[in-house]
């Protein structure tokens, strides 16, 4: 797999002088190019997505921005006396024909995915990348068991969770970590500074019901007890399982997730964190990622 | 460069049954793994960051979320009669000791980077990636000249710009595209549906002054005429050039950008778009991206 960096500087920096003066030769210092477009990978570089997400100021700010926006939303919603509706889709509804139940007097909750939503799994991510491994379920299983203290709260998470809890909102995690490792996950979340999570009360795991990696059933279980005023995740399955439907093309999945009937929820009840490292977002060839209308080549 | 996908499913999907039942064998179908962690690249896959940014629903939603939040912020600010301050850092100030000038009665503006902030450069990105090229200044120069119609408005941008303009806010682009290709960039922005941008009025380019790729001077020029109530970009240089200071380590750059004196500006005057494809965020080895405290390995 070739590694690709690209950028913005077309012309000489040195050549730019007085206003309006035109320059023509593409002359760029290595240093100027790196500032604008990034550096080429070396044998000791993690993958580009990891550099952006876990290392860069930009990756941290992207997380903090979403957390800030979400905390403000949840706090305002909690303090508003109006009757609320669930952000969990009703059981018989679909994203293109959505329906959300009224909450009645249920206590308020916000429901989060765990991995790359509450915590950065930097210990496991570094280990697998540095070893040159693809995802290895056995290693991940060890990570769930023993990673506590080596995972980091995502930037902005600690302050945002405090704001939400102070407004009377229960924080719940719904993750595809396995029920068999419940204690390891409770420990990892607490040791990252995110507070107490308790299995089957404020922590829902894969294996809690018979529906595998779909989180829909667990969302229904949570919404039976709570008024879920916000959902957060880095993958669309953290919101509605229908987005993971088998056979859905990349373009159709994007269309469904931004259907006019639900588009307004993003940033407004549903909060998505950027994760360019892994997930169902990482798939597709050139012809699926780009449309024929935007195909371009330089003049010969 | 090895290509790395990683993920979350540690244990058997098929094995998850009744509540509380524990499963132990890491057995995952190829399909279940792909849903959770992504697919391995093929010879016809663009880089992972491009799959996420340009193809996935998640990449589109991340952009739309920032645009929605920014439009709401800018509209509220514009309609508020209180005296405003610039979001452009004062000339003699620094991010860790910031100062922002009062606006007086200047007309309002919001200032955007262009590439991967207003538009997705899908034509050029696909071409260079598919050709196996690193960034090529000569090709990029052609793209600036002839890419109009092949660049896409970023998700959420068209609606957000309309909201801001309707609130009386002038939309200005400040980009490191070159002044020599001003017409090509005006055309690209207009043909993406983003409206009219005019060089040296609402479009500022590299070469407009003698300071090369630093946007600070152009920001000062704009702030002399306008009250800049919001800045937007995908790289920290779109906010303050000091973040690009030579020799700033990755950790120090992150610290400076999230310094308590300015941290509150993110999502609140300064709006960052996720770009894991290129930029100064793309650099660093394992020891720069990860801290020693989070180093982990599975039990032997």
Coordinates of C-alpha atoms in Angstrom, one line a residue:
Chain A
X1 CA 0.0 0.0 0.0
X2 CA 1.6 3.2 -1.0
X3 CA 1.5 6.0 1.4
X4 CA 0.4 9.2 0.1
X5 CA 0.8 12.8 1.2
X6 CA -0.6 15.7 -0.7
X7 CA -0.9 19.3 -0.3
X8 CA -1.6 22.8 -1.1
X9 CA 1.5 24.7 -2.0
X10 CA 1.7 25.1 -5.7
X11 CA 4.3 27.7 -6.2
X12 CA 7.5 29.1 -4.8
X13 CA 7.4 30.6 -1.3
X14 CA 10.6 32.5 -1.9
X15 CA 9.2 34.0 -5.0
X16 CA 6.2 35.6 -3.4
X17 CA 7.0 39.2 -3.0
X18 CA 5.1 42.4 -3.6
X19 CA 1.3 42.4 -3.9
X20 CA 0.0 41.2 -7.2
X21 CA 3.4 39.9 -8.3
X22 CA 3.1 36.7 -10.1
X23 CA 5.3 33.7 -9.7
X24 CA 5.4 30.6 -11.9
X25 CA 8.1 28.0 -11.0
X26 CA 7.0 25.3 -8.6
X27 CA 9.9 25.6 -6.1
X28 CA 9.3 24.4 -2.6
X29 CA 11.7 23.7 0.2
X30 CA 11.3 20.4 1.9
X31 CA 10.5 22.2 5.1
X32 CA 7.8 24.5 3.6
X33 CA 6.2 21.4 2.0
X34 CA 6.1 19.6 5.3
X35 CA 4.4 22.5 7.0
X36 CA 1.7 22.5 4.5
X37 CA 1.2 18.9 3.5
X38 CA 2.8 16.8 6.1
X39 CA 5.9 14.6 6.3
X40 CA 6.6 11.4 4.4
X41 CA 6.3 8.3 6.6
X42 CA 9.4 6.6 8.0
X43 CA 9.9 3.0 9.2
X44 CA 9.1 4.3 12.7
X45 CA 5.9 6.2 11.8
X46 CA 2.5 4.9 12.8
X47 CA -0.2 5.0 10.1
X48 CA -1.3 8.4 8.9
X49 CA -4.7 8.1 10.6
X50 CA -3.0 7.4 14.0
X51 CA -0.7 10.4 13.5
X52 CA -3.6 12.7 13.0
X53 CA -5.9 11.2 15.6
X54 CA -3.6 10.4 18.5
X55 CA -0.7 12.8 18.0
X56 CA -1.7 16.0 16.3
X57 CA -3.2 19.1 17.8
X58 CA -5.8 18.9 15.1
X59 CA -7.0 15.5 16.2
X60 CA -7.3 16.6 19.8
X61 CA -9.2 19.7 18.9
X62 CA -11.6 17.8 16.7
X63 CA -12.5 15.7 19.7
X64 CA -12.8 18.6 22.1
X65 CA -15.0 20.5 19.7
X66 CA -17.5 17.7 19.6
X67 CA -17.4 17.2 23.3
X68 CA -17.9 20.9 23.9
X69 CA -20.9 21.1 21.5
X70 CA -22.4 18.0 23.0
X71 CA -22.1 19.1 26.6
X72 CA -23.8 22.4 25.8
X73 CA -26.6 20.6 24.0
X74 CA -27.1 18.1 26.8
X75 CA -27.0 20.7 29.5
X76 CA -29.5 22.9 27.8
X77 CA -31.8 20.0 27.0
X78 CA -31.6 18.8 30.6
X79 CA -32.5 22.2 32.0
X80 CA -35.4 22.7 29.7
X81 CA -38.7 21.6 31.2
X82 CA -40.3 20.7 28.0
X83 CA -41.3 17.0 27.5
X84 CA -38.5 15.2 25.7
X85 CA -38.3 12.5 23.1
X86 CA -35.8 9.7 22.8
X87 CA -32.8 10.0 20.5
X88 CA -32.9 6.2 20.2
X89 CA -34.9 5.3 17.1
X90 CA -38.2 3.5 17.9
X91 CA -38.0 -0.3 17.5
X92 CA -40.2 -0.5 14.3
X93 CA -38.8 2.6 12.6
X94 CA -36.0 3.1 10.1
X95 CA -33.6 6.0 9.4
X96 CA -35.6 7.1 6.3
X97 CA -38.9 6.9 8.1
X98 CA -37.9 7.6 11.7
X99 CA -40.0 7.7 14.8
X100 CA -38.9 8.6 18.3
X101 CA -40.8 7.7 21.5
X102 CA -41.9 10.3 24.0
X103 CA -39.9 10.1 27.2
X104 CA -42.6 10.6 29.8
X105 CA -40.9 11.1 33.2
X106 CA -37.9 8.8 32.7
X107 CA -34.6 10.0 34.1
X108 CA -32.2 11.5 31.6
X109 CA -29.2 9.7 30.1
X110 CA -26.6 10.2 27.4
X111 CA -25.3 7.0 25.8
X112 CA -21.7 6.7 24.5
X113 CA -19.8 4.2 22.5
X114 CA -16.5 3.5 24.4
X115 CA -13.6 2.9 22.0
X116 CA -12.5 6.0 20.2
X117 CA -15.5 7.9 21.6
X118 CA -14.8 7.9 25.4
X119 CA -11.3 6.5 25.3
X120 CA -8.4 6.4 23.0
X121 CA -7.0 2.8 22.9
X122 CA -3.4 4.0 22.5
X123 CA -1.8 1.0 24.2
X124 CA -3.3 -1.6 21.9
X125 CA -3.2 0.6 18.8
X126 CA 0.5 1.3 19.2
X127 CA 1.3 -2.4 20.0
X128 CA -0.5 -3.8 17.0
X129 CA 0.8 -1.1 14.6
X130 CA 4.4 -1.4 15.8
X131 CA 4.3 -5.2 15.5
X132 CA 2.9 -4.8 12.0
X133 CA -0.2 -6.7 12.8
X134 CA -3.7 -6.2 11.4
X135 CA -6.5 -6.4 14.0
X136 CA -5.9 -9.4 16.1
X137 CA -8.9 -10.5 18.2
X138 CA -6.7 -12.4 20.7
X139 CA -4.5 -9.3 21.4
X140 CA -7.6 -7.1 21.6
X141 CA -9.1 -9.5 24.2
X142 CA -5.9 -9.1 26.3
X143 CA -6.3 -5.4 25.9
X144 CA -9.9 -5.4 27.2
X145 CA -8.7 -7.4 30.2
X146 CA -5.4 -5.6 31.0
X147 CA -5.5 -2.2 29.3
X148 CA -6.7 -0.2 32.2
X149 CA -4.4 2.7 32.9
X150 CA -3.0 2.6 29.3
X151 CA -6.1 4.0 27.6
X152 CA -6.7 7.8 27.6
X153 CA -9.8 9.8 28.1
X154 CA -10.5 11.5 24.8
X155 CA -9.8 15.3 24.7
X156 CA -12.7 17.2 26.2
X157 CA -14.4 14.0 27.6
X158 CA -13.7 14.5 31.3
X159 CA -15.0 18.1 31.4
X160 CA -18.0 17.3 29.2
X161 CA -19.1 14.3 31.3
X162 CA -18.8 16.4 34.4
X163 CA -21.1 19.1 32.9
X164 CA -23.6 16.5 31.8
X165 CA -23.6 14.6 35.2
X166 CA -23.9 17.9 37.0
X167 CA -27.0 18.6 35.0
X168 CA -28.5 15.4 36.3
X169 CA -27.8 13.2 33.2
X170 CA -26.7 9.6 33.7
X171 CA -23.7 8.7 31.5
X172 CA -24.0 5.2 30.0
X173 CA -21.6 3.3 27.7
X174 CA -22.8 0.9 25.1
X175 CA -19.9 -0.8 23.5
X176 CA -18.9 -4.0 21.6
X177 CA -16.3 -4.9 24.1
X178 CA -17.3 -8.3 25.4
X179 CA -19.4 -9.0 28.6
X180 CA -16.7 -11.6 29.5
X181 CA -14.3 -8.7 30.2
X182 CA -16.7 -6.4 32.0
X183 CA -14.3 -5.7 34.8
X184 CA -11.4 -4.7 32.6
X185 CA -13.6 -2.2 30.8
X186 CA -15.1 -0.8 34.0
X187 CA -11.5 -0.3 35.2
X188 CA -10.3 1.2 31.9
X189 CA -13.0 3.8 31.9
X190 CA -12.5 4.7 35.6
X191 CA -8.7 4.8 35.3
X192 CA -9.0 7.1 32.3
X193 CA -10.7 9.6 34.6
X194 CA -14.2 9.1 33.2
X195 CA -15.9 8.0 36.4
X196 CA -17.7 4.9 37.5
X197 CA -19.4 2.6 34.9
X198 CA -21.2 -0.6 36.2
X199 CA -22.0 -3.5 33.9
X200 CA -25.7 -3.8 33.1
X201 CA -26.4 -0.5 34.9
X202 CA -24.3 2.1 33.1
X203 CA -22.2 -0.2 30.9
X204 CA -23.7 -2.4 28.2
X205 CA -21.5 -4.9 26.4
X206 CA -21.6 -7.4 23.6
X207 CA -23.0 -10.6 25.0
X208 CA -25.6 -8.8 27.2
X209 CA -28.2 -10.0 24.7
X210 CA -28.4 -12.4 21.9
X211 CA -28.0 -9.9 19.1
X212 CA -24.2 -9.9 18.8
X213 CA -22.5 -6.7 17.7
X214 CA -25.8 -4.8 17.0
X215 CA -26.3 -2.2 19.6
X216 CA -30.0 -1.7 18.8
X217 CA -31.3 -4.2 21.4
X218 CA -29.1 -2.7 24.1
X219 CA -30.3 0.8 23.2
X220 CA -33.9 -0.4 23.5
X221 CA -33.0 -1.9 27.0
X222 CA -31.5 1.5 28.0
X223 CA -34.4 3.5 26.6
X224 CA -36.9 1.4 28.6
X225 CA -35.3 2.9 31.7
X226 CA -34.0 6.3 30.6
X227 CA -34.8 9.2 28.4
X228 CA -31.8 9.1 26.1
X229 CA -31.4 12.7 25.1
X230 CA -28.1 12.2 23.3
X231 CA -26.1 9.4 21.5
X232 CA -22.4 9.6 20.7
X233 CA -20.1 7.4 18.7
X234 CA -17.4 7.2 16.0
X235 CA -19.3 4.7 13.8
X236 CA -22.9 4.8 12.5
X237 CA -23.7 1.6 14.3
X238 CA -23.5 3.6 17.5
X239 CA -26.7 5.3 16.5
X240 CA -28.8 2.8 14.4
X241 CA -27.8 -0.7 13.3
X242 CA -29.6 -0.2 10.0
X243 CA -26.6 1.8 8.8
X244 CA -24.5 -1.4 9.0
X245 CA -27.0 -3.3 6.8
X246 CA -25.3 -5.9 4.7
X247 CA -24.9 -5.0 1.0
X248 CA -25.4 -1.2 1.6
X249 CA -23.1 0.5 -0.8
X250 CA -20.8 3.3 0.4
X251 CA -22.9 5.9 -1.5
X252 CA -26.2 4.5 -0.3
X253 CA -25.0 4.3 3.3
X254 CA -24.0 8.0 3.1
X255 CA -27.4 8.9 1.6
X256 CA -29.2 7.0 4.3
X257 CA -27.2 8.6 7.1
X258 CA -27.9 12.0 5.8
X259 CA -31.5 11.4 4.8
X260 CA -33.5 14.7 5.3
X261 CA -35.7 12.9 7.9
X262 CA -32.7 12.5 10.3
X263 CA -30.0 14.9 8.9
X264 CA -30.8 17.5 11.5
X265 CA -30.0 15.1 14.4
X266 CA -26.3 15.2 13.7
X267 CA -24.8 17.7 16.1
X268 CA -28.2 18.0 17.6
X269 CA -28.9 14.8 19.6
X270 CA -26.5 12.5 17.7
X271 CA -22.8 13.4 18.0
X272 CA -20.1 11.8 15.8
X273 CA -16.4 11.8 16.6
X274 CA -13.9 11.6 13.8
X275 CA -12.1 8.2 13.6
X276 CA -10.1 7.8 10.4
X277 CA -8.1 4.8 11.9
X278 CA -10.6 2.0 11.8
X279 CA -14.3 1.2 11.4
X280 CA -16.9 0.6 8.7
X281 CA -15.9 3.9 7.2
X282 CA -12.6 2.3 6.1
X283 CA -13.5 0.6 2.9
X284 CA -14.0 1.2 -0.9
X285 CA -12.1 1.5 -4.1
X286 CA -11.5 4.6 -6.1
X287 CA -14.7 4.2 -8.0
X288 CA -16.7 4.0 -4.8
X289 CA -15.0 6.8 -3.0
X290 CA -15.0 9.2 -5.9
X291 CA -17.7 10.0 -8.5
X292 CA -17.1 9.9 -12.3
X293 CA -18.2 13.6 -12.5
X294 CA -15.2 14.7 -10.5
X295 CA -12.6 12.7 -12.3
X296 CA -9.8 15.0 -13.5
X297 CA -6.4 14.9 -15.0
X298 CA -3.9 17.6 -15.8
X299 CA -3.6 18.9 -19.3
X300 CA -1.0 16.8 -21.2
Chain B
X1 CA 4.4 1.5 4.5
X2 CA 2.3 -1.2 5.9
X3 CA -1.4 -0.5 6.0
X4 CA -3.1 -1.2 9.2
X5 CA -6.6 -1.8 10.2
X6 CA -7.6 -2.5 13.7
X7 CA -10.8 -2.9 15.7
X8 CA -13.0 -3.7 18.4
X9 CA -14.6 -7.1 18.2
X10 CA -12.7 -9.4 20.5
X11 CA -14.9 -12.4 20.8
X12 CA -17.3 -14.5 18.9
X13 CA -20.5 -13.0 17.6
X14 CA -22.1 -16.4 17.1
X15 CA -21.3 -17.3 20.7
X16 CA -23.2 -14.4 22.3
X17 CA -26.4 -15.7 23.5
X18 CA -28.4 -15.3 26.7
X19 CA -27.8 -12.4 29.0
X20 CA -24.8 -12.9 31.2
X21 CA -23.5 -15.9 29.2
X22 CA -19.8 -15.7 28.7
X23 CA -17.9 -16.5 25.6
X24 CA -14.2 -17.1 25.2
X25 CA -13.0 -18.1 21.8
X26 CA -12.0 -15.2 19.4
X27 CA -14.0 -16.4 16.4
X28 CA -15.0 -13.7 13.9
X29 CA -16.4 -13.9 10.4
X30 CA -14.6 -11.8 7.8
X31 CA -17.9 -10.0 7.3
X32 CA -18.4 -9.2 11.0
X33 CA -14.9 -8.0 11.3
X34 CA -15.3 -5.7 8.3
X35 CA -18.4 -4.1 9.8
X36 CA -16.5 -3.3 13.0
X37 CA -13.0 -2.5 11.9
X38 CA -13.0 -1.8 8.2
X39 CA -11.7 -3.7 5.2
X40 CA -8.2 -4.4 4.2
X41 CA -6.9 -2.2 1.3
X42 CA -6.8 -3.6 -2.2
X43 CA -4.7 -2.4 -5.1
X44 CA -7.6 -0.2 -6.1
X45 CA -8.2 1.4 -2.7
X46 CA -7.3 5.0 -2.1
X47 CA -5.4 5.7 1.2
X48 CA -7.4 5.1 4.4
X49 CA -7.7 8.8 5.1
X50 CA -9.3 9.4 1.7
X51 CA -11.7 6.6 2.2
X52 CA -12.8 8.1 5.5
X53 CA -12.9 11.7 4.4
X54 CA -14.2 11.6 0.9
X55 CA -16.2 8.4 0.8
X56 CA -17.7 7.5 4.2
X57 CA -20.9 8.7 5.8
X58 CA -18.8 9.4 8.9
X59 CA -16.5 11.8 7.0
X60 CA -19.5 13.7 5.5
X61 CA -21.3 13.9 8.9
X62 CA -18.1 15.2 10.6
X63 CA -18.0 18.1 8.2
X64 CA -21.7 18.8 8.4
X65 CA -21.6 18.8 12.2
X66 CA -18.9 21.5 12.3
X67 CA -20.7 23.6 9.6
X68 CA -24.0 23.4 11.5
X69 CA -22.3 24.4 14.8
X70 CA -20.5 27.2 13.1
X71 CA -23.5 28.6 11.3
X72 CA -25.5 28.6 14.5
X73 CA -22.6 30.4 16.3
X74 CA -22.1 33.0 13.6
X75 CA -25.8 33.8 13.2
X76 CA -26.3 34.2 17.0
X77 CA -23.2 36.4 17.1
X78 CA -24.3 38.5 14.2
X79 CA -27.8 39.1 15.6
X80 CA -26.4 40.0 19.1
X81 CA -26.0 43.8 19.4
X82 CA -23.1 43.6 21.9
X83 CA -19.8 45.0 20.7
X84 CA -17.7 42.3 19.3
X85 CA -14.0 41.4 19.3
X86 CA -11.9 40.0 16.5
X87 CA -11.2 36.2 16.4
X88 CA -8.0 37.2 14.6
X89 CA -5.2 37.3 17.2
X90 CA -3.8 40.9 17.6
X91 CA -0.5 41.5 15.8
X92 CA 1.7 41.6 18.8
X93 CA 0.0 38.7 20.7
X94 CA 0.7 35.0 21.0
X95 CA -1.5 32.0 21.6
X96 CA -0.3 31.6 25.2
X97 CA -0.7 35.3 25.8
X98 CA -3.5 36.2 23.5
X99 CA -5.2 39.5 22.8
X100 CA -8.1 40.3 20.5
X101 CA -8.9 43.8 19.2
X102 CA -12.3 45.3 19.7
X103 CA -14.2 45.5 16.4
X104 CA -15.8 49.0 16.7
X105 CA -18.4 49.3 13.9
X106 CA -16.7 47.3 11.2
X107 CA -18.9 45.0 9.1
X108 CA -18.9 41.3 10.1
X109 CA -17.0 38.6 8.3
X110 CA -16.2 34.9 8.7
X111 CA -12.9 33.8 7.2
X112 CA -12.3 30.3 5.8
X113 CA -9.4 28.4 4.5
X114 CA -10.4 26.9 1.0
X115 CA -8.9 23.5 0.6
X116 CA -10.5 20.8 2.7
X117 CA -12.4 23.5 4.5
X118 CA -14.7 25.0 1.8
X119 CA -14.1 22.4 -0.9
X120 CA -12.9 18.9 -1.3
X121 CA -10.2 18.6 -3.9
X122 CA -11.4 15.2 -5.1
X123 CA -10.3 15.6 -8.7
X124 CA -6.6 16.2 -7.8
X125 CA -6.6 13.9 -4.8
X126 CA -7.8 11.0 -6.8
X127 CA -5.5 11.7 -9.7
X128 CA -2.3 11.9 -7.6
X129 CA -3.3 8.9 -5.4
X130 CA -4.2 6.7 -8.4
X131 CA -1.0 7.7 -10.2
X132 CA 1.0 6.7 -7.0
X133 CA 2.4 10.2 -6.7
X134 CA 3.3 12.1 -3.6
X135 CA 2.3 15.7 -3.7
X136 CA 3.4 17.2 -7.0
X137 CA 3.5 21.0 -7.1
X138 CA 3.2 21.1 -10.9
X139 CA 0.1 18.9 -10.9
X140 CA -1.4 21.0 -8.1
X141 CA -0.7 24.1 -10.1
X142 CA -2.7 22.7 -13.0
X143 CA -5.5 21.8 -10.6
X144 CA -5.7 25.3 -9.3
X145 CA -6.0 26.5 -12.9
X146 CA -8.4 23.9 -14.3
X147 CA -10.1 22.1 -11.4
X148 CA -13.3 24.2 -11.4
X149 CA -16.3 21.9 -11.6
X150 CA -14.3 18.9 -10.3
X151 CA -14.1 20.2 -6.7
X152 CA -17.0 19.6 -4.3
X153 CA -18.5 21.9 -1.7
X154 CA -17.9 20.2 1.7
X155 CA -20.9 18.7 3.3
X156 CA -22.9 21.3 5.1
X157 CA -21.0 24.2 3.6
X158 CA -23.6 25.5 1.1
X159 CA -26.4 25.7 3.7
X160 CA -24.1 27.2 6.4
X161 CA -22.7 29.9 4.1
X162 CA -26.3 30.9 3.2
X163 CA -27.2 31.1 6.8
X164 CA -24.2 33.3 7.6
X165 CA -24.7 35.6 4.5
X166 CA -28.4 35.9 5.3
X167 CA -27.3 37.2 8.8
X168 CA -25.3 39.9 7.1
X169 CA -21.9 38.3 7.4
X170 CA -19.4 38.5 4.5
X171 CA -17.7 35.2 3.7
X172 CA -14.0 35.5 2.9
X173 CA -11.5 32.8 1.9
X174 CA -7.9 33.0 2.9
X175 CA -6.0 30.2 1.2
X176 CA -2.4 29.2 0.2
X177 CA -3.5 28.7 -3.3
X178 CA -1.4 31.1 -5.4
X179 CA -2.4 34.6 -6.5
X180 CA -1.2 33.7 -10.0
X181 CA -4.2 31.3 -10.3
X182 CA -6.8 33.6 -8.8
X183 CA -9.3 33.1 -11.5
X184 CA -9.2 29.3 -11.3
X185 CA -9.9 29.5 -7.6
X186 CA -12.7 32.0 -7.9
X187 CA -14.2 29.6 -10.5
X188 CA -13.7 26.5 -8.4
X189 CA -15.5 28.0 -5.4
X190 CA -18.3 29.4 -7.5
X191 CA -18.8 26.2 -9.5
X192 CA -18.9 24.2 -6.2
X193 CA -22.0 26.2 -5.3
X194 CA -20.3 28.4 -2.7
X195 CA -21.1 31.7 -4.2
X196 CA -18.9 34.6 -5.5
X197 CA -15.4 35.1 -4.2
X198 CA -13.3 38.0 -5.6
X199 CA -9.6 38.3 -5.4
X200 CA -8.4 40.8 -2.8
X201 CA -12.0 41.5 -1.8
X202 CA -13.3 38.2 -0.5
X203 CA -10.5 36.0 -1.6
X204 CA -6.9 36.2 -0.3
X205 CA -4.2 34.2 -1.8
X206 CA -0.5 33.3 -1.3
X207 CA 1.4 36.1 -3.0
X208 CA -0.9 38.8 -2.0
X209 CA 1.8 39.9 0.4
X210 CA 5.5 39.2 1.0
X211 CA 5.0 36.6 3.8
X212 CA 4.6 33.5 1.8
X213 CA 2.5 30.7 3.3
X214 CA 1.8 32.5 6.6
X215 CA -1.8 33.7 6.6
X216 CA -1.2 36.1 9.5
X217 CA -0.6 39.1 7.3
X218 CA -3.6 38.5 5.2
X219 CA -5.7 38.0 8.4
X220 CA -4.5 41.4 9.6
X221 CA -5.4 42.9 6.2
X222 CA -8.9 41.4 6.4
X223 CA -9.4 42.4 10.1
X224 CA -8.5 46.0 9.2
X225 CA -11.7 46.1 7.1
X226 CA -13.9 43.6 8.9
X227 CA -14.9 42.3 12.3
X228 CA -13.9 38.7 11.8
X229 CA -16.3 36.9 14.2
X230 CA -15.2 33.4 13.1
X231 CA -12.2 31.6 11.6
X232 CA -12.4 28.1 10.0
X233 CA -9.8 25.7 8.7
X234 CA -8.4 22.2 8.7
X235 CA -4.9 23.2 9.9
X236 CA -3.7 25.3 12.8
X237 CA -2.1 27.8 10.4
X238 CA -5.6 28.8 9.4
X239 CA -5.9 30.4 12.8
X240 CA -2.5 31.6 13.9
X241 CA 0.8 31.1 12.2
X242 CA 2.7 30.6 15.5
X243 CA 1.3 27.1 15.6
X244 CA 3.5 26.3 12.6
X245 CA 6.7 27.6 14.3
X246 CA 9.8 25.8 13.2
X247 CA 11.1 23.3 15.8
X248 CA 7.8 23.1 17.7
X249 CA 7.5 19.4 18.8
X250 CA 4.2 17.6 18.2
X251 CA 3.5 17.6 21.9
X252 CA 4.4 21.2 22.3
X253 CA 2.2 22.2 19.3
X254 CA -0.7 20.3 20.8
X255 CA -0.1 22.0 24.2
X256 CA 0.1 25.5 22.6
X257 CA -3.1 24.9 20.6
X258 CA -5.0 23.8 23.6
X259 CA -3.5 26.4 26.0
X260 CA -6.1 27.5 28.6
X261 CA -5.9 31.0 27.3
X262 CA -7.4 30.0 23.9
X263 CA -8.8 26.5 24.5
X264 CA -12.3 27.9 24.8
X265 CA -12.2 29.4 21.2
X266 CA -12.4 26.0 19.6
X267 CA -16.0 25.5 18.5
X268 CA -16.6 29.0 19.8
X269 CA -15.1 31.4 17.2
X270 CA -12.5 29.0 15.8
X271 CA -13.8 26.0 13.9
X272 CA -11.6 23.1 12.9
X273 CA -12.5 20.6 10.2
X274 CA -11.1 17.0 10.4
X275 CA -8.5 16.3 7.7
X276 CA -6.6 13.1 8.2
X277 CA -5.3 13.1 4.6
X278 CA -2.6 15.8 4.6
X279 CA -1.3 18.8 6.5
X280 CA 1.1 19.5 9.3
X281 CA -0.9 17.1 11.5
X282 CA 0.6 14.2 9.4
X283 CA 4.0 13.7 11.0
X284 CA 5.8 11.9 13.9
X285 CA 7.1 8.6 14.9
X286 CA 5.7 6.2 17.5
X287 CA 7.6 7.9 20.3
X288 CA 6.2 11.3 19.3
X289 CA 2.6 10.1 18.8
X290 CA 2.4 7.9 21.9
X291 CA 3.6 8.6 25.4
X292 CA 5.7 6.1 27.3
X293 CA 3.1 5.9 30.1
X294 CA 0.6 4.3 27.7
X295 CA 3.0 1.7 26.3
X296 CA 1.4 -1.7 26.6
X297 CA 1.9 -5.3 25.5
X298 CA -0.1 -8.4 26.0
X299 CA 0.9 -10.9 28.7
X300 CA 3.3 -13.4 27.2

